Amino acid sequence: MSVSTAASAQTICAPLPVLGRDVTVPLVTGGEVTYAALDYAASAPALQRVWDDVAAYAPYYGSVHRGAGYLSQLSTDLFENARRTVAEFLDCRADDQLIFTRSTTDSLNLLAAALPAGCQVFVFETEHHASLLPWQDAEVTYLDAPRTPRQAVQTLERALAARDPYAPALVCVTGASNVTGELWPVRELAAAAHAHGARIVLDAAQLAPHHPVSVQDLDVDWIAFSGHKLYAPFGSGVLAGRADWLVAAEPYLAGGGASRKVSRRADGGVDVEWHESAARHEAGSPNVIGAYSIASACKALTEAGFDTLVARERYLIEKVRQGLAGVPEVRILSLFGDDAPRVGVLSFVVDGWNSSHFAAALSAEYGIGVRDGLFCAHPLVRTLLGSDPGTQGECGAPEAAPGEKSLNAIRVSFGAGTPDEHVERFVTAVRELVTDGAKWNYRTEDGRCVPAV
């Protein structure tokens, strides 16, 4: 979609109101400017609607599943209604379980703890660390980065064809890359997994905030995502999917709420009967406000309409891409090619600049917040960069190993709450920094690039 043909998408949908949209920040060059939050891929700002819903509920907060009082009963109903709302948002199957967790990382570690004995796990090296690392206790096969969606499917099919057909198997794949924003062929990967007797879990942390996600349409066995990327303000997440492995596993945490019956034995020990519902893996007092905030965000996005949200985001993506294309020194990182469909996440490097230095200048001189480094996806970023991408700047990369100070990138990300002005200011700032250089001096402090005082 070009900027000209997408103009109608801009007028159909204004940015959804988010917290912090009017916050101003100081500039090192003097004055203040409205902060341009362009780091949605790390944590998206909370929707104003979500914050208002949570604030309206807060006076009625009560213990969940544990009290006979009115507020406890109200909170329990709200918590379980939130579970149903999120399950509907994900189009879960009737017999799926939906467990509230702390984050995508927590969700995938929970699933890793529930793997049956002898399970083989297949994961691409391109994954975020949240989906790359939890499988250390299983037999893991790490797959090389594919360069096309078709190659991704073929790579997985070859690996699965060579596995032990009698052992349980799990494939873990992202829906949208947190580095390049590119969409992965989830439905085709799920079909390949099932054809070879494997199951598949979808890391939807970057996909769910931008596109509708249907467990049934994609035919995935589990899905995991985080509330803080879905415009919810609290530390909460979701794991939803097939119940059998979850019910067969020991509780993720042992404690109240997960246990249905506890009794002393004659020998002095304790017998425990665990729940078989989602409560089995939700020990302790649940984060009812976090669950409610996710459900509120799901309702808000559904009511806004994903068709409209997606159309406007494509307009913003094209605006950024066209703007960066006019700066020859900028190279956008990609696995699948420049024309690959993506969500509002782009990473790039600038010739002659260290990325941490560039990101610091965007913040200090223009009031623009982006991310720099390796984005908790070190193998992928190193694959995309290949080698030193340019001249070493005066500030180093916070996540780089010794000798790799310039092996880092800049990520700009945006979504339903991003105004046009923020991406326009970003493109202008990139052009000015490349053409004129930084207006301020910078130094490294505690691994970060900061303005020199």
JSON list of C-alpha atoms in Angstrom, two decimals, residues 13-210:
[
{"chain": "A", "resi": 13, "resn": "CYS", "atom": "CA", "xyz": [-9.22, 5.52, 12.08]},
{"chain": "A", "resi": 14, "resn": "ALA", "atom": "CA", "xyz": [-7.63, 8.04, 14.40]},
{"chain": "A", "resi": 15, "resn": "PRO", "atom": "CA", "xyz": [-5.03, 6.75, 16.83]},
{"chain": "A", "resi": 16, "resn": "LEU", "atom": "CA", "xyz": [-6.62, 5.00, 19.79]},
{"chain": "A", "resi": 17, "resn": "PRO", "atom": "CA", "xyz": [-6.19, 7.14, 22.94]},
{"chain": "A", "resi": 18, "resn": "VAL", "atom": "CA", "xyz": [-3.31, 5.87, 25.07]},
{"chain": "A", "resi": 19, "resn": "LEU", "atom": "CA", "xyz": [-1.73, 6.93, 28.34]},
{"chain": "A", "resi": 20, "resn": "GLY", "atom": "CA", "xyz": [1.21, 9.28, 27.97]},
{"chain": "A", "resi": 21, "resn": "ARG", "atom": "CA", "xyz": [0.06, 10.79, 24.69]},
{"chain": "A", "resi": 22, "resn": "ASP", "atom": "CA", "xyz": [0.49, 14.32, 26.09]},
{"chain": "A", "resi": 23, "resn": "VAL", "atom": "CA", "xyz": [3.68, 13.77, 28.10]},
{"chain": "A", "resi": 24, "resn": "THR", "atom": "CA", "xyz": [6.42, 16.29, 27.32]},
{"chain": "A", "resi": 25, "resn": "VAL", "atom": "CA", "xyz": [10.15, 15.66, 27.71]},
{"chain": "A", "resi": 26, "resn": "PRO", "atom": "CA", "xyz": [13.12, 18.05, 27.80]},
{"chain": "A", "resi": 27, "resn": "LEU", "atom": "CA", "xyz": [15.58, 18.32, 24.90]},
{"chain": "A", "resi": 28, "resn": "VAL", "atom": "CA", "xyz": [19.31, 18.78, 25.46]},
{"chain": "A", "resi": 29, "resn": "THR", "atom": "CA", "xyz": [19.21, 21.58, 22.91]},
{"chain": "A", "resi": 30, "resn": "GLY", "atom": "CA", "xyz": [16.61, 23.45, 24.98]},
{"chain": "A", "resi": 31, "resn": "GLY", "atom": "CA", "xyz": [12.85, 23.42, 25.33]},
{"chain": "A", "resi": 32, "resn": "GLU", "atom": "CA", "xyz": [10.41, 20.54, 25.52]},
{"chain": "A", "resi": 33, "resn": "VAL", "atom": "CA", "xyz": [8.51, 18.40, 23.05]},
{"chain": "A", "resi": 34, "resn": "THR", "atom": "CA", "xyz": [5.68, 15.88, 23.22]},
{"chain": "A", "resi": 35, "resn": "TYR", "atom": "CA", "xyz": [7.27, 12.47, 23.66]},
{"chain": "A", "resi": 36, "resn": "ALA", "atom": "CA", "xyz": [7.09, 10.20, 20.61]},
{"chain": "A", "resi": 37, "resn": "ALA", "atom": "CA", "xyz": [6.85, 6.66, 21.98]},
{"chain": "A", "resi": 38, "resn": "LEU", "atom": "CA", "xyz": [8.10, 4.46, 19.14]},
{"chain": "A", "resi": 39, "resn": "ASP", "atom": "CA", "xyz": [9.08, 1.39, 21.15]},
{"chain": "A", "resi": 40, "resn": "TYR", "atom": "CA", "xyz": [5.75, -0.48, 21.10]},
{"chain": "A", "resi": 41, "resn": "ALA", "atom": "CA", "xyz": [7.50, -3.80, 20.47]},
{"chain": "A", "resi": 42, "resn": "ALA", "atom": "CA", "xyz": [9.01, -3.62, 23.97]},
{"chain": "A", "resi": 43, "resn": "SER", "atom": "CA", "xyz": [5.98, -2.28, 25.85]},
{"chain": "A", "resi": 44, "resn": "ALA", "atom": "CA", "xyz": [3.04, -0.56, 24.22]},
{"chain": "A", "resi": 45, "resn": "PRO", "atom": "CA", "xyz": [1.42, 2.30, 26.11]},
{"chain": "A", "resi": 46, "resn": "ALA", "atom": "CA", "xyz": [-1.78, 1.32, 27.89]},
{"chain": "A", "resi": 47, "resn": "LEU", "atom": "CA", "xyz": [-5.01, 2.21, 26.18]},
{"chain": "A", "resi": 48, "resn": "GLN", "atom": "CA", "xyz": [-6.91, 4.95, 27.99]},
{"chain": "A", "resi": 49, "resn": "ARG", "atom": "CA", "xyz": [-9.98, 2.69, 27.80]},
{"chain": "A", "resi": 50, "resn": "VAL", "atom": "CA", "xyz": [-8.11, -0.07, 29.64]},
{"chain": "A", "resi": 51, "resn": "TRP", "atom": "CA", "xyz": [-6.86, 2.29, 32.32]},
{"chain": "A", "resi": 52, "resn": "ASP", "atom": "CA", "xyz": [-10.38, 3.69, 32.84]},
{"chain": "A", "resi": 53, "resn": "ASP", "atom": "CA", "xyz": [-11.85, 0.19, 33.15]},
{"chain": "A", "resi": 54, "resn": "VAL", "atom": "CA", "xyz": [-9.23, -0.82, 35.71]},
{"chain": "A", "resi": 55, "resn": "ALA", "atom": "CA", "xyz": [-9.72, 2.40, 37.69]},
{"chain": "A", "resi": 56, "resn": "ALA", "atom": "CA", "xyz": [-13.48, 1.82, 37.78]},
{"chain": "A", "resi": 57, "resn": "TYR", "atom": "CA", "xyz": [-12.98, -1.70, 39.14]},
{"chain": "A", "resi": 58, "resn": "ALA", "atom": "CA", "xyz": [-10.19, -0.91, 41.63]},
{"chain": "A", "resi": 59, "resn": "PRO", "atom": "CA", "xyz": [-12.46, 0.14, 44.57]},
{"chain": "A", "resi": 60, "resn": "TYR", "atom": "CA", "xyz": [-14.23, -3.21, 44.30]},
{"chain": "A", "resi": 61, "resn": "TYR", "atom": "CA", "xyz": [-11.06, -5.31, 44.42]},
{"chain": "A", "resi": 62, "resn": "GLY", "atom": "CA", "xyz": [-11.36, -8.49, 46.43]},
{"chain": "A", "resi": 63, "resn": "SER", "atom": "CA", "xyz": [-9.78, -11.91, 46.87]},
{"chain": "A", "resi": 64, "resn": "VAL", "atom": "CA", "xyz": [-10.43, -14.25, 43.94]},
{"chain": "A", "resi": 65, "resn": "HIS", "atom": "CA", "xyz": [-11.83, -17.78, 44.47]},
{"chain": "A", "resi": 66, "resn": "ARG", "atom": "CA", "xyz": [-11.33, -17.46, 48.22]},
{"chain": "A", "resi": 67, "resn": "GLY", "atom": "CA", "xyz": [-14.05, -15.35, 49.80]},
{"chain": "A", "resi": 68, "resn": "ALA", "atom": "CA", "xyz": [-17.78, -15.43, 50.50]},
{"chain": "A", "resi": 69, "resn": "GLY", "atom": "CA", "xyz": [-18.04, -11.64, 50.64]},
{"chain": "A", "resi": 70, "resn": "TYR", "atom": "CA", "xyz": [-19.60, -9.55, 47.93]},
{"chain": "A", "resi": 71, "resn": "LEU", "atom": "CA", "xyz": [-16.35, -8.04, 46.65]},
{"chain": "A", "resi": 72, "resn": "SER", "atom": "CA", "xyz": [-14.67, -11.44, 46.52]},
{"chain": "A", "resi": 73, "resn": "GLN", "atom": "CA", "xyz": [-17.58, -12.85, 44.56]},
{"chain": "A", "resi": 74, "resn": "LEU", "atom": "CA", "xyz": [-17.56, -9.85, 42.23]},
{"chain": "A", "resi": 75, "resn": "SER", "atom": "CA", "xyz": [-13.80, -10.16, 41.67]},
{"chain": "A", "resi": 76, "resn": "THR", "atom": "CA", "xyz": [-14.09, -13.90, 41.02]},
{"chain": "A", "resi": 77, "resn": "ASP", "atom": "CA", "xyz": [-16.78, -13.31, 38.41]},
{"chain": "A", "resi": 78, "resn": "LEU", "atom": "CA", "xyz": [-14.72, -10.57, 36.80]},
{"chain": "A", "resi": 79, "resn": "PHE", "atom": "CA", "xyz": [-11.63, -12.80, 36.71]},
{"chain": "A", "resi": 80, "resn": "GLU", "atom": "CA", "xyz": [-13.46, -15.73, 35.10]},
{"chain": "A", "resi": 81, "resn": "ASN", "atom": "CA", "xyz": [-15.31, -13.45, 32.69]},
{"chain": "A", "resi": 82, "resn": "ALA", "atom": "CA", "xyz": [-11.91, -12.06, 31.67]},
{"chain": "A", "resi": 83, "resn": "ARG", "atom": "CA", "xyz": [-10.80, -15.62, 30.90]},
{"chain": "A", "resi": 84, "resn": "ARG", "atom": "CA", "xyz": [-13.83, -16.11, 28.65]},
{"chain": "A", "resi": 85, "resn": "THR", "atom": "CA", "xyz": [-13.30, -12.76, 26.93]},
{"chain": "A", "resi": 86, "resn": "VAL", "atom": "CA", "xyz": [-9.67, -13.52, 26.09]},
{"chain": "A", "resi": 87, "resn": "ALA", "atom": "CA", "xyz": [-10.60, -17.04, 24.91]},
{"chain": "A", "resi": 88, "resn": "GLU", "atom": "CA", "xyz": [-13.15, -15.50, 22.54]},
{"chain": "A", "resi": 89, "resn": "PHE", "atom": "CA", "xyz": [-10.57, -12.96, 21.34]},
{"chain": "A", "resi": 90, "resn": "LEU", "atom": "CA", "xyz": [-8.22, -15.85, 20.47]},
{"chain": "A", "resi": 91, "resn": "ASP", "atom": "CA", "xyz": [-11.03, -18.00, 19.00]},
{"chain": "A", "resi": 92, "resn": "CYS", "atom": "CA", "xyz": [-10.05, -20.90, 21.25]},
{"chain": "A", "resi": 93, "resn": "ARG", "atom": "CA", "xyz": [-11.53, -24.37, 20.92]},
{"chain": "A", "resi": 94, "resn": "ALA", "atom": "CA", "xyz": [-14.29, -25.35, 23.35]},
{"chain": "A", "resi": 95, "resn": "ASP", "atom": "CA", "xyz": [-12.04, -27.69, 25.35]},
{"chain": "A", "resi": 96, "resn": "ASP", "atom": "CA", "xyz": [-8.94, -25.47, 25.41]},
{"chain": "A", "resi": 97, "resn": "GLN", "atom": "CA", "xyz": [-7.56, -24.15, 28.68]},
{"chain": "A", "resi": 98, "resn": "LEU", "atom": "CA", "xyz": [-6.61, -20.51, 29.12]},
{"chain": "A", "resi": 99, "resn": "ILE", "atom": "CA", "xyz": [-4.12, -19.82, 31.89]},
{"chain": "A", "resi": 100, "resn": "PHE", "atom": "CA", "xyz": [-3.22, -16.34, 33.10]},
{"chain": "A", "resi": 101, "resn": "THR", "atom": "CA", "xyz": [0.54, -15.94, 33.57]},
{"chain": "A", "resi": 102, "resn": "ARG", "atom": "CA", "xyz": [3.00, -13.09, 34.07]},
{"chain": "A", "resi": 103, "resn": "SER", "atom": "CA", "xyz": [4.15, -12.72, 30.44]},
{"chain": "A", "resi": 104, "resn": "THR", "atom": "CA", "xyz": [4.95, -14.54, 27.21]},
{"chain": "A", "resi": 105, "resn": "THR", "atom": "CA", "xyz": [8.20, -15.69, 28.79]},
{"chain": "A", "resi": 106, "resn": "ASP", "atom": "CA", "xyz": [6.31, -17.10, 31.76]},
{"chain": "A", "resi": 107, "resn": "SER", "atom": "CA", "xyz": [3.77, -18.79, 29.49]},
{"chain": "A", "resi": 108, "resn": "LEU", "atom": "CA", "xyz": [6.40, -20.57, 27.43]},
{"chain": "A", "resi": 109, "resn": "ASN", "atom": "CA", "xyz": [8.35, -21.63, 30.49]},
{"chain": "A", "resi": 110, "resn": "LEU", "atom": "CA", "xyz": [5.11, -23.05, 31.89]},
{"chain": "A", "resi": 111, "resn": "LEU", "atom": "CA", "xyz": [4.59, -25.06, 28.72]},
{"chain": "A", "resi": 112, "resn": "ALA", "atom": "CA", "xyz": [8.23, -26.19, 28.80]},
{"chain": "A", "resi": 113, "resn": "ALA", "atom": "CA", "xyz": [7.67, -27.51, 32.31]},
{"chain": "A", "resi": 114, "resn": "ALA", "atom": "CA", "xyz": [4.63, -29.44, 31.07]},
{"chain": "A", "resi": 115, "resn": "LEU", "atom": "CA", "xyz": [6.36, -31.23, 28.17]},
{"chain": "A", "resi": 116, "resn": "PRO", "atom": "CA", "xyz": [5.96, -35.01, 28.31]},
{"chain": "A", "resi": 117, "resn": "ALA", "atom": "CA", "xyz": [9.06, -37.11, 28.91]},
{"chain": "A", "resi": 118, "resn": "GLY", "atom": "CA", "xyz": [11.28, -37.49, 25.87]},
{"chain": "A", "resi": 119, "resn": "CYS", "atom": "CA", "xyz": [9.70, -34.56, 24.03]},
{"chain": "A", "resi": 120, "resn": "GLN", "atom": "CA", "xyz": [11.64, -33.19, 21.07]},
{"chain": "A", "resi": 121, "resn": "VAL", "atom": "CA", "xyz": [11.48, -29.42, 20.51]},
{"chain": "A", "resi": 122, "resn": "PHE", "atom": "CA", "xyz": [12.11, -27.64, 17.20]},
{"chain": "A", "resi": 123, "resn": "VAL", "atom": "CA", "xyz": [12.73, -23.90, 17.21]},
{"chain": "A", "resi": 124, "resn": "PHE", "atom": "CA", "xyz": [14.23, -21.47, 14.70]},
{"chain": "A", "resi": 125, "resn": "GLU", "atom": "CA", "xyz": [17.28, -19.46, 15.74]},
{"chain": "A", "resi": 126, "resn": "THR", "atom": "CA", "xyz": [15.30, -16.37, 14.76]},
{"chain": "A", "resi": 127, "resn": "GLU", "atom": "CA", "xyz": [13.10, -16.51, 17.87]},
{"chain": "A", "resi": 128, "resn": "HIS", "atom": "CA", "xyz": [13.02, -14.01, 20.69]},
{"chain": "A", "resi": 129, "resn": "HIS", "atom": "CA", "xyz": [14.84, -15.37, 23.73]},
{"chain": "A", "resi": 130, "resn": "ALA", "atom": "CA", "xyz": [11.45, -15.90, 25.41]},
{"chain": "A", "resi": 131, "resn": "SER", "atom": "CA", "xyz": [10.70, -18.67, 22.91]},
{"chain": "A", "resi": 132, "resn": "LEU", "atom": "CA", "xyz": [14.28, -19.69, 22.14]},
{"chain": "A", "resi": 133, "resn": "LEU", "atom": "CA", "xyz": [15.52, -20.52, 25.64]},
{"chain": "A", "resi": 134, "resn": "PRO", "atom": "CA", "xyz": [12.83, -22.24, 27.80]},
{"chain": "A", "resi": 135, "resn": "TRP", "atom": "CA", "xyz": [13.40, -25.69, 26.27]},
{"chain": "A", "resi": 136, "resn": "GLN", "atom": "CA", "xyz": [16.83, -26.40, 27.75]},
{"chain": "A", "resi": 137, "resn": "ASP", "atom": "CA", "xyz": [15.65, -29.54, 29.58]},
{"chain": "A", "resi": 138, "resn": "ALA", "atom": "CA", "xyz": [14.25, -31.07, 26.40]},
{"chain": "A", "resi": 139, "resn": "GLU", "atom": "CA", "xyz": [15.94, -32.45, 23.30]},
{"chain": "A", "resi": 140, "resn": "VAL", "atom": "CA", "xyz": [16.13, -29.25, 21.25]},
{"chain": "A", "resi": 141, "resn": "THR", "atom": "CA", "xyz": [16.84, -28.85, 17.54]},
{"chain": "A", "resi": 142, "resn": "TYR", "atom": "CA", "xyz": [17.71, -25.28, 16.59]},
{"chain": "A", "resi": 143, "resn": "LEU", "atom": "CA", "xyz": [16.86, -24.50, 12.97]},
{"chain": "A", "resi": 144, "resn": "ASP", "atom": "CA", "xyz": [18.84, -22.05, 10.83]},
{"chain": "A", "resi": 145, "resn": "ALA", "atom": "CA", "xyz": [17.29, -18.73, 9.87]},
{"chain": "A", "resi": 146, "resn": "PRO", "atom": "CA", "xyz": [15.20, -19.11, 6.69]},
{"chain": "A", "resi": 147, "resn": "ARG", "atom": "CA", "xyz": [15.32, -16.47, 3.97]},
{"chain": "A", "resi": 148, "resn": "THR", "atom": "CA", "xyz": [11.78, -16.98, 2.66]},
{"chain": "A", "resi": 149, "resn": "PRO", "atom": "CA", "xyz": [8.52, -18.18, 4.24]},
{"chain": "A", "resi": 150, "resn": "ARG", "atom": "CA", "xyz": [8.61, -21.22, 1.96]},
{"chain": "A", "resi": 151, "resn": "GLN", "atom": "CA", "xyz": [12.12, -22.04, 3.09]},
{"chain": "A", "resi": 152, "resn": "ALA", "atom": "CA", "xyz": [10.92, -21.87, 6.71]},
{"chain": "A", "resi": 153, "resn": "VAL", "atom": "CA", "xyz": [8.31, -24.53, 6.01]},
{"chain": "A", "resi": 154, "resn": "GLN", "atom": "CA", "xyz": [10.76, -26.70, 4.06]},
{"chain": "A", "resi": 155, "resn": "THR", "atom": "CA", "xyz": [13.39, -26.43, 6.80]},
{"chain": "A", "resi": 156, "resn": "LEU", "atom": "CA", "xyz": [10.88, -27.53, 9.42]},
{"chain": "A", "resi": 157, "resn": "GLU", "atom": "CA", "xyz": [9.58, -30.38, 7.28]},
{"chain": "A", "resi": 158, "resn": "ARG", "atom": "CA", "xyz": [13.09, -31.77, 6.78]},
{"chain": "A", "resi": 159, "resn": "ALA", "atom": "CA", "xyz": [13.86, -31.58, 10.49]},
{"chain": "A", "resi": 160, "resn": "LEU", "atom": "CA", "xyz": [10.60, -33.25, 11.48]},
{"chain": "A", "resi": 161, "resn": "ALA", "atom": "CA", "xyz": [11.03, -36.00, 8.90]},
{"chain": "A", "resi": 162, "resn": "ALA", "atom": "CA", "xyz": [14.32, -36.97, 10.54]},
{"chain": "A", "resi": 163, "resn": "ARG", "atom": "CA", "xyz": [12.97, -37.08, 14.11]},
{"chain": "A", "resi": 164, "resn": "ASP", "atom": "CA", "xyz": [12.01, -40.10, 16.18]},
{"chain": "A", "resi": 165, "resn": "PRO", "atom": "CA", "xyz": [8.38, -40.65, 15.08]},
{"chain": "A", "resi": 166, "resn": "TYR", "atom": "CA", "xyz": [7.47, -42.34, 18.36]},
{"chain": "A", "resi": 167, "resn": "ALA", "atom": "CA", "xyz": [8.53, -39.47, 20.62]},
{"chain": "A", "resi": 168, "resn": "PRO", "atom": "CA", "xyz": [6.29, -36.48, 21.38]},
{"chain": "A", "resi": 169, "resn": "ALA", "atom": "CA", "xyz": [7.38, -33.32, 19.59]},
{"chain": "A", "resi": 170, "resn": "LEU", "atom": "CA", "xyz": [6.73, -29.60, 19.80]},
{"chain": "A", "resi": 171, "resn": "VAL", "atom": "CA", "xyz": [7.45, -26.78, 17.34]},
{"chain": "A", "resi": 172, "resn": "CYS", "atom": "CA", "xyz": [7.77, -23.23, 18.67]},
{"chain": "A", "resi": 173, "resn": "VAL", "atom": "CA", "xyz": [7.46, -20.32, 16.26]},
{"chain": "A", "resi": 174, "resn": "THR", "atom": "CA", "xyz": [6.79, -16.60, 16.35]},
{"chain": "A", "resi": 175, "resn": "GLY", "atom": "CA", "xyz": [3.86, -15.02, 14.54]},
{"chain": "A", "resi": 176, "resn": "ALA", "atom": "CA", "xyz": [5.70, -11.76, 13.82]},
{"chain": "A", "resi": 177, "resn": "SER", "atom": "CA", "xyz": [9.39, -11.09, 14.39]},
{"chain": "A", "resi": 178, "resn": "ASN", "atom": "CA", "xyz": [10.23, -8.67, 17.17]},
{"chain": "A", "resi": 179, "resn": "VAL", "atom": "CA", "xyz": [13.26, -7.57, 15.10]},
{"chain": "A", "resi": 180, "resn": "THR", "atom": "CA", "xyz": [12.00, -7.25, 11.53]},
{"chain": "A", "resi": 181, "resn": "GLY", "atom": "CA", "xyz": [8.24, -7.22, 12.10]},
{"chain": "A", "resi": 182, "resn": "GLU", "atom": "CA", "xyz": [7.86, -9.77, 9.32]},
{"chain": "A", "resi": 183, "resn": "LEU", "atom": "CA", "xyz": [4.90, -12.15, 9.45]},
{"chain": "A", "resi": 184, "resn": "TRP", "atom": "CA", "xyz": [5.70, -15.85, 9.60]},
{"chain": "A", "resi": 185, "resn": "PRO", "atom": "CA", "xyz": [3.75, -18.57, 7.74]},
{"chain": "A", "resi": 186, "resn": "VAL", "atom": "CA", "xyz": [2.13, -19.90, 10.90]},
{"chain": "A", "resi": 187, "resn": "ARG", "atom": "CA", "xyz": [-0.70, -21.81, 9.26]},
{"chain": "A", "resi": 188, "resn": "GLU", "atom": "CA", "xyz": [1.70, -23.61, 6.91]},
{"chain": "A", "resi": 189, "resn": "LEU", "atom": "CA", "xyz": [4.13, -24.39, 9.73]},
{"chain": "A", "resi": 190, "resn": "ALA", "atom": "CA", "xyz": [1.27, -25.76, 11.82]},
{"chain": "A", "resi": 191, "resn": "ALA", "atom": "CA", "xyz": [0.22, -28.01, 8.94]},
{"chain": "A", "resi": 192, "resn": "ALA", "atom": "CA", "xyz": [3.79, -29.28, 8.58]},
{"chain": "A", "resi": 193, "resn": "ALA", "atom": "CA", "xyz": [4.04, -29.94, 12.31]},
{"chain": "A", "resi": 194, "resn": "HIS", "atom": "CA", "xyz": [0.78, -31.87, 12.44]},
{"chain": "A", "resi": 195, "resn": "ALA", "atom": "CA", "xyz": [1.61, -33.86, 9.31]},
{"chain": "A", "resi": 196, "resn": "HIS", "atom": "CA", "xyz": [4.65, -35.19, 11.16]},
{"chain": "A", "resi": 197, "resn": "GLY", "atom": "CA", "xyz": [2.85, -35.87, 14.43]},
{"chain": "A", "resi": 198, "resn": "ALA", "atom": "CA", "xyz": [4.17, -32.79, 16.24]},
{"chain": "A", "resi": 199, "resn": "ARG", "atom": "CA", "xyz": [2.37, -30.03, 18.07]},
{"chain": "A", "resi": 200, "resn": "ILE", "atom": "CA", "xyz": [3.00, -26.31, 17.72]},
{"chain": "A", "resi": 201, "resn": "VAL", "atom": "CA", "xyz": [2.98, -23.30, 20.05]},
{"chain": "A", "resi": 202, "resn": "LEU", "atom": "CA", "xyz": [2.69, -19.78, 18.66]},
{"chain": "A", "resi": 203, "resn": "ASP", "atom": "CA", "xyz": [4.52, -16.87, 20.27]},
{"chain": "A", "resi": 204, "resn": "ALA", "atom": "CA", "xyz": [2.00, -14.14, 19.45]},
{"chain": "A", "resi": 205, "resn": "ALA", "atom": "CA", "xyz": [3.57, -11.39, 21.55]},
{"chain": "A", "resi": 206, "resn": "GLN", "atom": "CA", "xyz": [4.18, -9.23, 18.46]},
{"chain": "A", "resi": 207, "resn": "LEU", "atom": "CA", "xyz": [1.27, -10.53, 16.39]},
{"chain": "A", "resi": 208, "resn": "ALA", "atom": "CA", "xyz": [-1.76, -10.23, 18.67]},
{"chain": "A", "resi": 209, "resn": "PRO", "atom": "CA", "xyz": [-1.53, -6.43, 19.15]},
{"chain": "A", "resi": 210, "resn": "HIS", "atom": "CA", "xyz": [-1.53, -5.86, 15.37]}
]
